[in-house]
């Protein structure tokens, strides 16, 4: 007994006695969700995962499926259907007349040179100066249109094109023919760069804009082809002058329709348009580039003439 008492007394007073007397305690901090989730049943964790999936961030519109894109509503036009058709016909029509005049000239050039007394050395100049003037001034008129407005620039060039087309029909000398063809090229340079701006400001992205660009580009080869045919027909029948009269008559209708159909495009600024025209355009760069294009076309014209 004495040994048992000593053994029990020694064990109770030993270094491990406090571990045997105290029970383990578990403290749970409710502010820590990881602890709760570690002791929660498995089916509760699964429900929480499902809820997180359902209340996640909204899907990105860019990740929409092709089916959603197919059923999305088409963009609306900025003008009515009648005005949209008129815009397409007007811009494509002037693009058509641009090359139609050149086709008529090529087909009727021998007769024209004989009627106006054009020397053989200047036989190809009526065709060359047109491309020279139009190509050299595209950048300048395009930059000026950003200040004064695309519609004003296009309408001004279209009406000037009518006047110079009639001037070609009334020309009596070779110099007059060359000059009117030069002025005609200047007038068409006012229309060509602004047509792109008018189309993009009239139609949003979609089928209407694609149709407008397609028709505008298609007008040039069709105009040249028809000009070759009409030039030969008019030259052999009522005379080549009537071919240009017909061009002017068609252009009158297109120009009048443009006053109603074309949108007004302005780049608003606190500066006056005269100040912007002087200071906001890189005239030095535009003139240098135009002079380079003019020199290139001049060399091509001289080589083709020789």
PDB file of C-alpha atoms in Angstrom:
ATOM      1  CA  UNK A   1       0.000   0.000   0.000  1.00  0.00           C
ATOM      2  CA  UNK A   2       2.777   2.314   0.810  1.00  0.00           C
ATOM      3  CA  UNK A   3       4.270   1.797  -2.611  1.00  0.00           C
ATOM      4  CA  UNK A   4       0.903   2.350  -4.293  1.00  0.00           C
ATOM      5  CA  UNK A   5       0.398   5.609  -2.453  1.00  0.00           C
ATOM      6  CA  UNK A   6       3.857   6.763  -3.369  1.00  0.00           C
ATOM      7  CA  UNK A   7       3.268   5.813  -6.983  1.00  0.00           C
ATOM      8  CA  UNK A   8       0.002   7.608  -7.145  1.00  0.00           C
ATOM      9  CA  UNK A   9       1.443  10.614  -5.402  1.00  0.00           C
ATOM     10  CA  UNK A  10       4.379  10.702  -7.746  1.00  0.00           C
ATOM     11  CA  UNK A  11       2.236  10.395 -10.803  1.00  0.00           C
ATOM     12  CA  UNK A  12      -0.061  13.191  -9.744  1.00  0.00           C
ATOM     13  CA  UNK A  13       2.781  15.526  -8.998  1.00  0.00           C
ATOM     14  CA  UNK A  14       4.812  14.686 -12.141  1.00  0.00           C
ATOM     15  CA  UNK A  15       5.420  16.983 -15.095  1.00  0.00           C
ATOM     16  CA  UNK A  16       2.617  15.380 -17.168  1.00  0.00           C
ATOM     17  CA  UNK A  17      -0.036  15.602 -14.525  1.00  0.00           C
ATOM     18  CA  UNK A  18      -1.601  18.842 -15.915  1.00  0.00           C
ATOM     19  CA  UNK A  19      -2.191  17.188 -19.302  1.00  0.00           C
ATOM     20  CA  UNK A  20      -4.053  14.295 -17.708  1.00  0.00           C
ATOM     21  CA  UNK A  21      -6.201  16.517 -15.526  1.00  0.00           C
ATOM     22  CA  UNK A  22      -7.276  19.116 -18.189  1.00  0.00           C
ATOM     23  CA  UNK A  23      -9.698  18.117 -20.969  1.00  0.00           C
ATOM     24  CA  UNK A  24      -8.981  19.276 -24.555  1.00  0.00           C
ATOM     25  CA  UNK A  25     -10.967  22.346 -25.558  1.00  0.00           C
ATOM     26  CA  UNK A  26     -11.926  23.327 -29.101  1.00  0.00           C
ATOM     27  CA  UNK A  27     -12.462  27.027 -29.872  1.00  0.00           C
ATOM     28  CA  UNK A  28     -14.303  28.018 -33.040  1.00  0.00           C
ATOM     29  CA  UNK A  29     -14.096  31.497 -34.394  1.00  0.00           C
ATOM     30  CA  UNK A  30     -17.316  32.262 -36.254  1.00  0.00           C
ATOM     31  CA  UNK A  31     -15.630  35.015 -38.228  1.00  0.00           C
ATOM     32  CA  UNK A  32     -13.481  32.480 -40.062  1.00  0.00           C
ATOM     33  CA  UNK A  33     -15.564  30.786 -42.806  1.00  0.00           C
ATOM     34  CA  UNK A  34     -12.828  28.243 -43.517  1.00  0.00           C
ATOM     35  CA  UNK A  35     -13.225  26.731 -40.078  1.00  0.00           C
ATOM     36  CA  UNK A  36     -16.982  26.448 -40.473  1.00  0.00           C
ATOM     37  CA  UNK A  37     -16.709  24.887 -43.861  1.00  0.00           C
ATOM     38  CA  UNK A  38     -14.198  22.365 -42.567  1.00  0.00           C
ATOM     39  CA  UNK A  39     -16.594  21.032 -39.982  1.00  0.00           C
ATOM     40  CA  UNK A  40     -19.826  21.489 -41.931  1.00  0.00           C
ATOM     41  CA  UNK A  41     -21.449  18.498 -43.619  1.00  0.00           C
ATOM     42  CA  UNK A  42     -20.488  17.769 -47.200  1.00  0.00           C
ATOM     43  CA  UNK A  43     -23.973  18.370 -48.643  1.00  0.00           C
ATOM     44  CA  UNK A  44     -23.981  21.927 -47.236  1.00  0.00           C
ATOM     45  CA  UNK A  45     -20.688  22.692 -48.960  1.00  0.00           C
ATOM     46  CA  UNK A  46     -22.085  21.438 -52.238  1.00  0.00           C
ATOM     47  CA  UNK A  47     -25.119  23.712 -51.915  1.00  0.00           C
ATOM     48  CA  UNK A  48     -22.871  26.692 -51.276  1.00  0.00           C
ATOM     49  CA  UNK A  49     -20.813  25.881 -54.373  1.00  0.00           C
ATOM     50  CA  UNK A  50     -23.977  25.721 -56.466  1.00  0.00           C
ATOM     51  CA  UNK A  51     -25.152  29.085 -55.133  1.00  0.00           C
ATOM     52  CA  UNK A  52     -21.801  30.656 -55.948  1.00  0.00           C
ATOM     53  CA  UNK A  53     -22.098  29.409 -59.506  1.00  0.00           C
ATOM     54  CA  UNK A  54     -25.586  30.831 -59.953  1.00  0.00           C
ATOM     55  CA  UNK A  55     -24.829  34.275 -58.524  1.00  0.00           C
ATOM     56  CA  UNK A  56     -21.545  34.757 -60.358  1.00  0.00           C
ATOM     57  CA  UNK A  57     -20.677  37.830 -62.487  1.00  0.00           C
ATOM     58  CA  UNK A  58     -22.815  38.472 -65.601  1.00  0.00           C
ATOM     59  CA  UNK A  59     -21.483  37.030 -68.854  1.00  0.00           C
ATOM     60  CA  UNK A  60     -19.385  39.225 -71.098  1.00  0.00           C
ATOM     61  CA  UNK A  61     -21.356  40.472 -74.166  1.00  0.00           C
ATOM     62  CA  UNK A  62     -18.331  39.734 -76.321  1.00  0.00           C
ATOM     63  CA  UNK A  63     -18.566  36.049 -75.362  1.00  0.00           C
ATOM     64  CA  UNK A  64     -22.079  35.751 -76.795  1.00  0.00           C
ATOM     65  CA  UNK A  65     -22.726  32.792 -79.037  1.00  0.00           C
ATOM     66  CA  UNK A  66     -23.177  33.169 -82.788  1.00  0.00           C
ATOM     67  CA  UNK A  67     -26.829  32.304 -82.356  1.00  0.00           C
ATOM     68  CA  UNK A  68     -27.299  35.357 -80.164  1.00  0.00           C
ATOM     69  CA  UNK A  69     -25.620  37.504 -82.771  1.00  0.00           C
ATOM     70  CA  UNK A  70     -27.875  36.150 -85.468  1.00  0.00           C
ATOM     71  CA  UNK A  71     -31.034  37.126 -83.636  1.00  0.00           C
ATOM     72  CA  UNK A  72     -29.785  40.550 -82.512  1.00  0.00           C
ATOM     73  CA  UNK A  73     -31.641  43.456 -84.126  1.00  0.00           C
ATOM     74  CA  UNK A  74     -30.045  45.057 -87.164  1.00  0.00           C
ATOM     75  CA  UNK A  75     -28.640  48.596 -86.801  1.00  0.00           C
ATOM     76  CA  UNK A  76     -30.957  51.355 -87.857  1.00  0.00           C
ATOM     77  CA  UNK A  77     -30.296  53.729 -90.726  1.00  0.00           C
ATOM     78  CA  UNK A  78     -29.728  57.401 -89.985  1.00  0.00           C
ATOM     79  CA  UNK A  79     -32.123  58.353 -92.794  1.00  0.00           C
ATOM     80  CA  UNK A  80     -35.330  57.032 -94.274  1.00  0.00           C
ATOM     81  CA  UNK A  81     -35.341  54.241 -96.816  1.00  0.00           C
ATOM     82  CA  UNK A  82     -36.094  56.616 -99.711  1.00  0.00           C
ATOM     83  CA  UNK A  83     -33.319  58.986 -98.656  1.00  0.00           C
ATOM     84  CA  UNK A  84     -30.907  56.076 -98.240  1.00  0.00           C
ATOM     85  CA  UNK A  85     -31.595  54.820-101.753  1.00  0.00           C
ATOM     86  CA  UNK A  86     -31.193  58.360-103.092  1.00  0.00           C
ATOM     87  CA  UNK A  87     -27.828  58.727-101.338  1.00  0.00           C
ATOM     88  CA  UNK A  88     -26.576  55.485-102.875  1.00  0.00           C
ATOM     89  CA  UNK A  89     -27.803  56.406-106.372  1.00  0.00           C
ATOM     90  CA  UNK A  90     -26.407  59.940-106.124  1.00  0.00           C
ATOM     91  CA  UNK A  91     -22.914  58.994-104.998  1.00  0.00           C
ATOM     92  CA  UNK A  92     -22.682  55.985-107.308  1.00  0.00           C
ATOM     93  CA  UNK A  93     -24.049  58.072-110.184  1.00  0.00           C
ATOM     94  CA  UNK A  94     -21.316  60.699-109.951  1.00  0.00           C
ATOM     95  CA  UNK A  95     -18.723  57.936-109.661  1.00  0.00           C
ATOM     96  CA  UNK A  96     -20.292  56.473-112.813  1.00  0.00           C
ATOM     97  CA  UNK A  97     -20.102  59.798-114.678  1.00  0.00           C
ATOM     98  CA  UNK A  98     -16.500  60.271-113.562  1.00  0.00           C
ATOM     99  CA  UNK A  99     -15.264  57.443-115.760  1.00  0.00           C
ATOM    100  CA  UNK A 100     -18.020  57.684-118.357  1.00  0.00           C
ATOM    101  CA  UNK A 101     -16.538  60.946-119.615  1.00  0.00           C
ATOM    102  CA  UNK A 102     -13.130  59.319-119.994  1.00  0.00           C
ATOM    103  CA  UNK A 103     -14.647  56.421-121.933  1.00  0.00           C
ATOM    104  CA  UNK A 104     -16.435  58.800-124.290  1.00  0.00           C
ATOM    105  CA  UNK A 105     -13.206  60.728-124.806  1.00  0.00           C
ATOM    106  CA  UNK A 106     -11.186  57.637-125.718  1.00  0.00           C
ATOM    107  CA  UNK A 107     -13.775  56.445-128.221  1.00  0.00           C
ATOM    108  CA  UNK A 108     -14.374  59.844-129.823  1.00  0.00           C
ATOM    109  CA  UNK A 109     -10.857  61.326-129.512  1.00  0.00           C
ATOM    110  CA  UNK A 110      -9.881  61.192-133.227  1.00  0.00           C
ATOM    111  CA  UNK A 111     -13.093  62.953-134.237  1.00  0.00           C
ATOM    112  CA  UNK A 112     -12.828  65.423-131.369  1.00  0.00           C
ATOM    113  CA  UNK A 113      -9.224  66.287-132.265  1.00  0.00           C
ATOM    114  CA  UNK A 114     -10.243  66.929-135.856  1.00  0.00           C
ATOM    115  CA  UNK A 115     -13.229  69.082-134.913  1.00  0.00           C
ATOM    116  CA  UNK A 116     -11.386  71.321-132.428  1.00  0.00           C
ATOM    117  CA  UNK A 117      -8.064  71.402-134.285  1.00  0.00           C
ATOM    118  CA  UNK A 118      -6.041  69.572-131.633  1.00  0.00           C
ATOM    119  CA  UNK A 119      -2.421  69.005-132.770  1.00  0.00           C
ATOM    120  CA  UNK A 120      -1.193  65.371-132.923  1.00  0.00           C
ATOM    121  CA  UNK A 121       1.390  66.100-130.233  1.00  0.00           C
ATOM    122  CA  UNK A 122      -1.400  67.021-127.804  1.00  0.00           C
ATOM    123  CA  UNK A 123      -3.728  64.208-128.797  1.00  0.00           C
ATOM    124  CA  UNK A 124      -3.623  62.452-125.420  1.00  0.00           C
ATOM    125  CA  UNK A 125      -3.523  65.544-123.245  1.00  0.00           C
ATOM    126  CA  UNK A 126      -7.311  65.843-122.772  1.00  0.00           C
ATOM    127  CA  UNK A 127      -7.222  62.430-121.122  1.00  0.00           C
ATOM    128  CA  UNK A 128      -3.976  62.990-119.201  1.00  0.00           C
ATOM    129  CA  UNK A 129      -4.757  66.380-117.642  1.00  0.00           C
ATOM    130  CA  UNK A 130      -8.001  65.030-116.201  1.00  0.00           C
ATOM    131  CA  UNK A 131      -6.209  62.337-114.211  1.00  0.00           C
ATOM    132  CA  UNK A 132      -3.414  64.794-113.377  1.00  0.00           C
ATOM    133  CA  UNK A 133      -5.746  67.373-111.816  1.00  0.00           C
ATOM    134  CA  UNK A 134      -7.971  64.854-110.040  1.00  0.00           C
ATOM    135  CA  UNK A 135      -5.149  62.792-108.558  1.00  0.00           C
ATOM    136  CA  UNK A 136      -3.079  65.759-107.415  1.00  0.00           C
ATOM    137  CA  UNK A 137      -5.902  67.507-105.538  1.00  0.00           C
ATOM    138  CA  UNK A 138      -7.556  64.595-103.741  1.00  0.00           C
ATOM    139  CA  UNK A 139      -5.612  65.153-100.503  1.00  0.00           C
ATOM    140  CA  UNK A 140      -6.163  68.911-100.429  1.00  0.00           C
ATOM    141  CA  UNK A 141      -9.917  68.749-100.997  1.00  0.00           C
ATOM    142  CA  UNK A 142     -10.242  65.849 -98.567  1.00  0.00           C
ATOM    143  CA  UNK A 143      -8.552  67.874 -95.824  1.00  0.00           C
ATOM    144  CA  UNK A 144     -10.613  70.972 -96.607  1.00  0.00           C
ATOM    145  CA  UNK A 145     -13.821  68.920 -96.474  1.00  0.00           C
ATOM    146  CA  UNK A 146     -13.077  68.039 -92.836  1.00  0.00           C
ATOM    147  CA  UNK A 147     -13.357  71.753 -92.041  1.00  0.00           C
ATOM    148  CA  UNK A 148     -16.090  73.122 -94.303  1.00  0.00           C
ATOM    149  CA  UNK A 149     -18.186  69.952 -94.397  1.00  0.00           C
ATOM    150  CA  UNK A 150     -18.339  66.948 -96.696  1.00  0.00           C
ATOM    151  CA  UNK A 151     -21.765  67.791 -98.132  1.00  0.00           C
ATOM    152  CA  UNK A 152     -20.806  71.346 -99.107  1.00  0.00           C
ATOM    153  CA  UNK A 153     -17.624  70.119-100.761  1.00  0.00           C
ATOM    154  CA  UNK A 154     -19.401  67.316-102.637  1.00  0.00           C
ATOM    155  CA  UNK A 155     -22.316  69.458-103.861  1.00  0.00           C
ATOM    156  CA  UNK A 156     -19.963  72.251-104.988  1.00  0.00           C
ATOM    157  CA  UNK A 157     -17.833  69.804-106.931  1.00  0.00           C
ATOM    158  CA  UNK A 158     -20.886  68.162-108.494  1.00  0.00           C
ATOM    159  CA  UNK A 159     -22.333  71.436-109.815  1.00  0.00           C
ATOM    160  CA  UNK A 160     -18.912  72.522-111.076  1.00  0.00           C
ATOM    161  CA  UNK A 161     -18.636  69.169-112.822  1.00  0.00           C
ATOM    162  CA  UNK A 162     -21.868  69.983-114.677  1.00  0.00           C
ATOM    163  CA  UNK A 163     -20.537  73.343-115.821  1.00  0.00           C
ATOM    164  CA  UNK A 164     -17.222  71.994-117.088  1.00  0.00           C
ATOM    165  CA  UNK A 165     -18.903  69.032-118.781  1.00  0.00           C
ATOM    166  CA  UNK A 166     -21.035  71.490-120.741  1.00  0.00           C
ATOM    167  CA  UNK A 167     -17.866  73.454-121.461  1.00  0.00           C
ATOM    168  CA  UNK A 168     -16.336  70.365-123.092  1.00  0.00           C
ATOM    169  CA  UNK A 169     -19.411  70.032-125.261  1.00  0.00           C
ATOM    170  CA  UNK A 170     -19.157  73.685-126.326  1.00  0.00           C
ATOM    171  CA  UNK A 171     -15.346  73.689-126.839  1.00  0.00           C
ATOM    172  CA  UNK A 172     -14.218  75.021-130.202  1.00  0.00           C
ATOM    173  CA  UNK A 173     -10.427  74.850-129.890  1.00  0.00           C
ATOM    174  CA  UNK A 174      -7.953  72.314-128.626  1.00  0.00           C
ATOM    175  CA  UNK A 175      -6.836  74.606-125.789  1.00  0.00           C
ATOM    176  CA  UNK A 176     -10.424  74.998-124.614  1.00  0.00           C
ATOM    177  CA  UNK A 177     -10.882  71.235-124.628  1.00  0.00           C
ATOM    178  CA  UNK A 178      -7.736  70.696-122.546  1.00  0.00           C
ATOM    179  CA  UNK A 179      -8.647  73.451-120.080  1.00  0.00           C
ATOM    180  CA  UNK A 180     -12.199  72.228-119.534  1.00  0.00           C
ATOM    181  CA  UNK A 181     -10.948  68.682-119.004  1.00  0.00           C
ATOM    182  CA  UNK A 182      -8.501  70.030-116.412  1.00  0.00           C
ATOM    183  CA  UNK A 183     -11.237  71.913-114.586  1.00  0.00           C
ATOM    184  CA  UNK A 184     -13.438  68.841-114.784  1.00  0.00           C
ATOM    185  CA  UNK A 185     -10.729  66.849-113.022  1.00  0.00           C
ATOM    186  CA  UNK A 186     -10.530  69.513-110.298  1.00  0.00           C
ATOM    187  CA  UNK A 187     -14.307  69.312-109.800  1.00  0.00           C
ATOM    188  CA  UNK A 188     -14.371  65.527-109.506  1.00  0.00           C
ATOM    189  CA  UNK A 189     -11.514  65.711-106.964  1.00  0.00           C
ATOM    190  CA  UNK A 190     -13.953  67.545-104.701  1.00  0.00           C
ATOM    191  CA  UNK A 191     -16.441  64.668-104.893  1.00  0.00           C
ATOM    192  CA  UNK A 192     -14.365  61.500-104.687  1.00  0.00           C
ATOM    193  CA  UNK A 193     -12.758  61.834-101.206  1.00  0.00           C
ATOM    194  CA  UNK A 194     -15.940  63.146 -99.572  1.00  0.00           C
ATOM    195  CA  UNK A 195     -18.096  60.253-100.816  1.00  0.00           C
ATOM    196  CA  UNK A 196     -16.578  57.913 -98.212  1.00  0.00           C
ATOM    197  CA  UNK A 197     -17.400  60.313 -95.370  1.00  0.00           C
ATOM    198  CA  UNK A 198     -20.968  60.775 -96.602  1.00  0.00           C
ATOM    199  CA  UNK A 199     -21.554  57.018 -96.752  1.00  0.00           C
ATOM    200  CA  UNK A 200     -20.179  56.337 -93.270  1.00  0.00           C
ATOM    201  CA  UNK A 201     -22.219  59.185 -91.755  1.00  0.00           C
ATOM    202  CA  UNK A 202     -25.414  58.071 -93.483  1.00  0.00           C
ATOM    203  CA  UNK A 203     -25.381  54.319 -92.878  1.00  0.00           C
ATOM    204  CA  UNK A 204     -24.277  52.357 -89.792  1.00  0.00           C
ATOM    205  CA  UNK A 205     -22.330  49.146 -90.100  1.00  0.00           C
ATOM    206  CA  UNK A 206     -24.380  46.582 -91.896  1.00  0.00           C
ATOM    207  CA  UNK A 207     -25.895  45.697 -95.239  1.00  0.00           C
ATOM    208  CA  UNK A 208     -26.805  49.262 -96.212  1.00  0.00           C
ATOM    209  CA  UNK A 209     -23.269  50.557 -95.771  1.00  0.00           C
ATOM    210  CA  UNK A 210     -21.827  47.545 -97.593  1.00  0.00           C
ATOM    211  CA  UNK A 211     -24.251  48.097-100.475  1.00  0.00           C
ATOM    212  CA  UNK A 212     -23.374  51.789-100.670  1.00  0.00           C
ATOM    213  CA  UNK A 213     -19.641  51.110-100.864  1.00  0.00           C
ATOM    214  CA  UNK A 214     -20.168  48.326-103.409  1.00  0.00           C
ATOM    215  CA  UNK A 215     -22.327  50.505-105.648  1.00  0.00           C
ATOM    216  CA  UNK A 216     -19.910  53.411-105.382  1.00  0.00           C
ATOM    217  CA  UNK A 217     -17.013  51.204-106.450  1.00  0.00           C
ATOM    218  CA  UNK A 218     -18.991  49.440-109.134  1.00  0.00           C
ATOM    219  CA  UNK A 219     -19.952  52.716-110.794  1.00  0.00           C
ATOM    220  CA  UNK A 220     -16.455  53.421-112.096  1.00  0.00           C
ATOM    221  CA  UNK A 221     -15.866  50.335-114.288  1.00  0.00           C
ATOM    222  CA  UNK A 222     -19.471  50.390-115.498  1.00  0.00           C
ATOM    223  CA  UNK A 223     -19.203  54.068-116.391  1.00  0.00           C
ATOM    224  CA  UNK A 224     -16.028  53.568-118.391  1.00  0.00           C
ATOM    225  CA  UNK A 225     -17.447  50.575-120.257  1.00  0.00           C
ATOM    226  CA  UNK A 226     -20.681  52.370-121.117  1.00  0.00           C
ATOM    227  CA  UNK A 227     -18.725  55.494-122.068  1.00  0.00           C
ATOM    228  CA  UNK A 228     -16.765  53.555-124.665  1.00  0.00           C
ATOM    229  CA  UNK A 229     -20.000  52.274-126.182  1.00  0.00           C
ATOM    230  CA  UNK A 230     -21.854  55.597-126.089  1.00  0.00           C
ATOM    231  CA  UNK A 231     -18.825  57.469-127.371  1.00  0.00           C
ATOM    232  CA  UNK A 232     -18.748  55.348-130.506  1.00  0.00           C
ATOM    233  CA  UNK A 233     -22.517  55.487-130.993  1.00  0.00           C
ATOM    234  CA  UNK A 234     -22.841  59.248-130.535  1.00  0.00           C
ATOM    235  CA  UNK A 235     -19.787  59.939-132.691  1.00  0.00           C
ATOM    236  CA  UNK A 236     -21.241  57.961-135.599  1.00  0.00           C
ATOM    237  CA  UNK A 237     -24.760  59.404-135.222  1.00  0.00           C
ATOM    238  CA  UNK A 238     -25.576  62.809-133.723  1.00  0.00           C
ATOM    239  CA  UNK A 239     -22.061  63.809-132.691  1.00  0.00           C
ATOM    240  CA  UNK A 240     -19.739  63.406-129.702  1.00  0.00           C
ATOM    241  CA  UNK A 241     -20.872  66.702-128.160  1.00  0.00           C
ATOM    242  CA  UNK A 242     -24.272  65.229-127.315  1.00  0.00           C
ATOM    243  CA  UNK A 243     -22.608  62.565-125.233  1.00  0.00           C
ATOM    244  CA  UNK A 244     -21.325  65.271-122.892  1.00  0.00           C
ATOM    245  CA  UNK A 245     -24.657  67.061-122.971  1.00  0.00           C
ATOM    246  CA  UNK A 246     -26.267  63.832-121.833  1.00  0.00           C
ATOM    247  CA  UNK A 247     -23.734  63.537-119.013  1.00  0.00           C
ATOM    248  CA  UNK A 248     -24.545  67.068-117.865  1.00  0.00           C
ATOM    249  CA  UNK A 249     -28.302  66.408-117.903  1.00  0.00           C
ATOM    250  CA  UNK A 250     -27.905  63.271-115.786  1.00  0.00           C
ATOM    251  CA  UNK A 251     -25.636  65.102-113.383  1.00  0.00           C
ATOM    252  CA  UNK A 252     -28.201  67.888-112.930  1.00  0.00           C
ATOM    253  CA  UNK A 253     -30.724  65.412-111.522  1.00  0.00           C
ATOM    254  CA  UNK A 254     -28.117  63.809-109.274  1.00  0.00           C
ATOM    255  CA  UNK A 255     -26.886  67.143-107.932  1.00  0.00           C
ATOM    256  CA  UNK A 256     -30.387  68.426-107.191  1.00  0.00           C
ATOM    257  CA  UNK A 257     -31.240  65.174-105.398  1.00  0.00           C
ATOM    258  CA  UNK A 258     -28.073  65.486-103.312  1.00  0.00           C
ATOM    259  CA  UNK A 259     -29.298  68.749-101.801  1.00  0.00           C
ATOM    260  CA  UNK A 260     -32.107  66.814-100.104  1.00  0.00           C
ATOM    261  CA  UNK A 261     -30.610  63.395 -99.483  1.00  0.00           C
ATOM    262  CA  UNK A 262     -27.001  63.880 -98.400  1.00  0.00           C
ATOM    263  CA  UNK A 263     -26.393  64.305 -94.654  1.00  0.00           C
ATOM    264  CA  UNK A 264     -24.710  67.365 -93.214  1.00  0.00           C
ATOM    265  CA  UNK A 265     -21.343  66.333 -91.771  1.00  0.00           C
ATOM    266  CA  UNK A 266     -19.485  68.782 -89.533  1.00  0.00           C
ATOM    267  CA  UNK A 267     -16.562  68.415 -87.136  1.00  0.00           C
ATOM    268  CA  UNK A 268     -17.591  70.906 -84.460  1.00  0.00           C
ATOM    269  CA  UNK A 269     -14.957  73.096 -82.895  1.00  0.00           C
ATOM    270  CA  UNK A 270     -14.733  76.300 -80.890  1.00  0.00           C
ATOM    271  CA  UNK A 271     -12.640  77.863 -83.643  1.00  0.00           C
ATOM    272  CA  UNK A 272     -14.183  79.529 -86.656  1.00  0.00           C
ATOM    273  CA  UNK A 273     -14.068  77.527 -89.853  1.00  0.00           C
ATOM    274  CA  UNK A 274     -11.810  80.111 -91.495  1.00  0.00           C
ATOM    275  CA  UNK A 275      -9.309  79.800 -88.651  1.00  0.00           C
ATOM    276  CA  UNK A 276      -9.413  76.018 -88.829  1.00  0.00           C
ATOM    277  CA  UNK A 277      -8.999  76.148 -92.591  1.00  0.00           C
ATOM    278  CA  UNK A 278      -5.794  78.148 -92.191  1.00  0.00           C
ATOM    279  CA  UNK A 279      -4.238  76.565 -89.094  1.00  0.00           C
ATOM    280  CA  UNK A 280      -5.647  73.027 -88.742  1.00  0.00           C
ATOM    281  CA  UNK A 281      -4.581  71.777 -92.169  1.00  0.00           C
ATOM    282  CA  UNK A 282      -1.019  70.834 -93.008  1.00  0.00           C
ATOM    283  CA  UNK A 283      -0.946  72.872 -96.188  1.00  0.00           C
ATOM    284  CA  UNK A 284       2.792  72.439 -96.673  1.00  0.00           C
ATOM    285  CA  UNK A 285       2.561  68.655 -96.555  1.00  0.00           C
ATOM    286  CA  UNK A 286      -0.550  68.595 -98.713  1.00  0.00           C
ATOM    287  CA  UNK A 287       1.019  70.834-101.343  1.00  0.00           C
ATOM    288  CA  UNK A 288       4.251  68.809-101.400  1.00  0.00           C
ATOM    289  CA  UNK A 289       2.319  65.552-101.751  1.00  0.00           C
ATOM    290  CA  UNK A 290       0.066  67.028-104.443  1.00  0.00           C
ATOM    291  CA  UNK A 291       3.057  68.378-106.334  1.00  0.00           C
ATOM    292  CA  UNK A 292       4.682  64.951-106.226  1.00  0.00           C
ATOM    293  CA  UNK A 293       1.528  63.303-107.574  1.00  0.00           C
ATOM    294  CA  UNK A 294       1.239  65.969-110.259  1.00  0.00           C
ATOM    295  CA  UNK A 295       4.832  65.378-111.329  1.00  0.00           C
ATOM    296  CA  UNK A 296       4.215  61.620-111.459  1.00  0.00           C
ATOM    297  CA  UNK A 297       1.118  62.002-113.615  1.00  0.00           C
ATOM    298  CA  UNK A 298       2.937  64.503-115.832  1.00  0.00           C
ATOM    299  CA  UNK A 299       5.761  62.059-116.469  1.00  0.00           C
ATOM    300  CA  UNK A 300       3.281  59.286-117.269  1.00  0.00           C
ATOM    301  CA  UNK A 301       1.409  61.600-119.619  1.00  0.00           C
ATOM    302  CA  UNK A 302       4.611  62.693-121.368  1.00  0.00           C
ATOM    303  CA  UNK A 303       5.790  59.108-121.780  1.00  0.00           C
ATOM    304  CA  UNK A 304       2.434  57.982-123.175  1.00  0.00           C
ATOM    305  CA  UNK A 305       2.364  60.913-125.580  1.00  0.00           C
ATOM    306  CA  UNK A 306       5.830  60.206-126.938  1.00  0.00           C
TER     307      UNK A 306
END
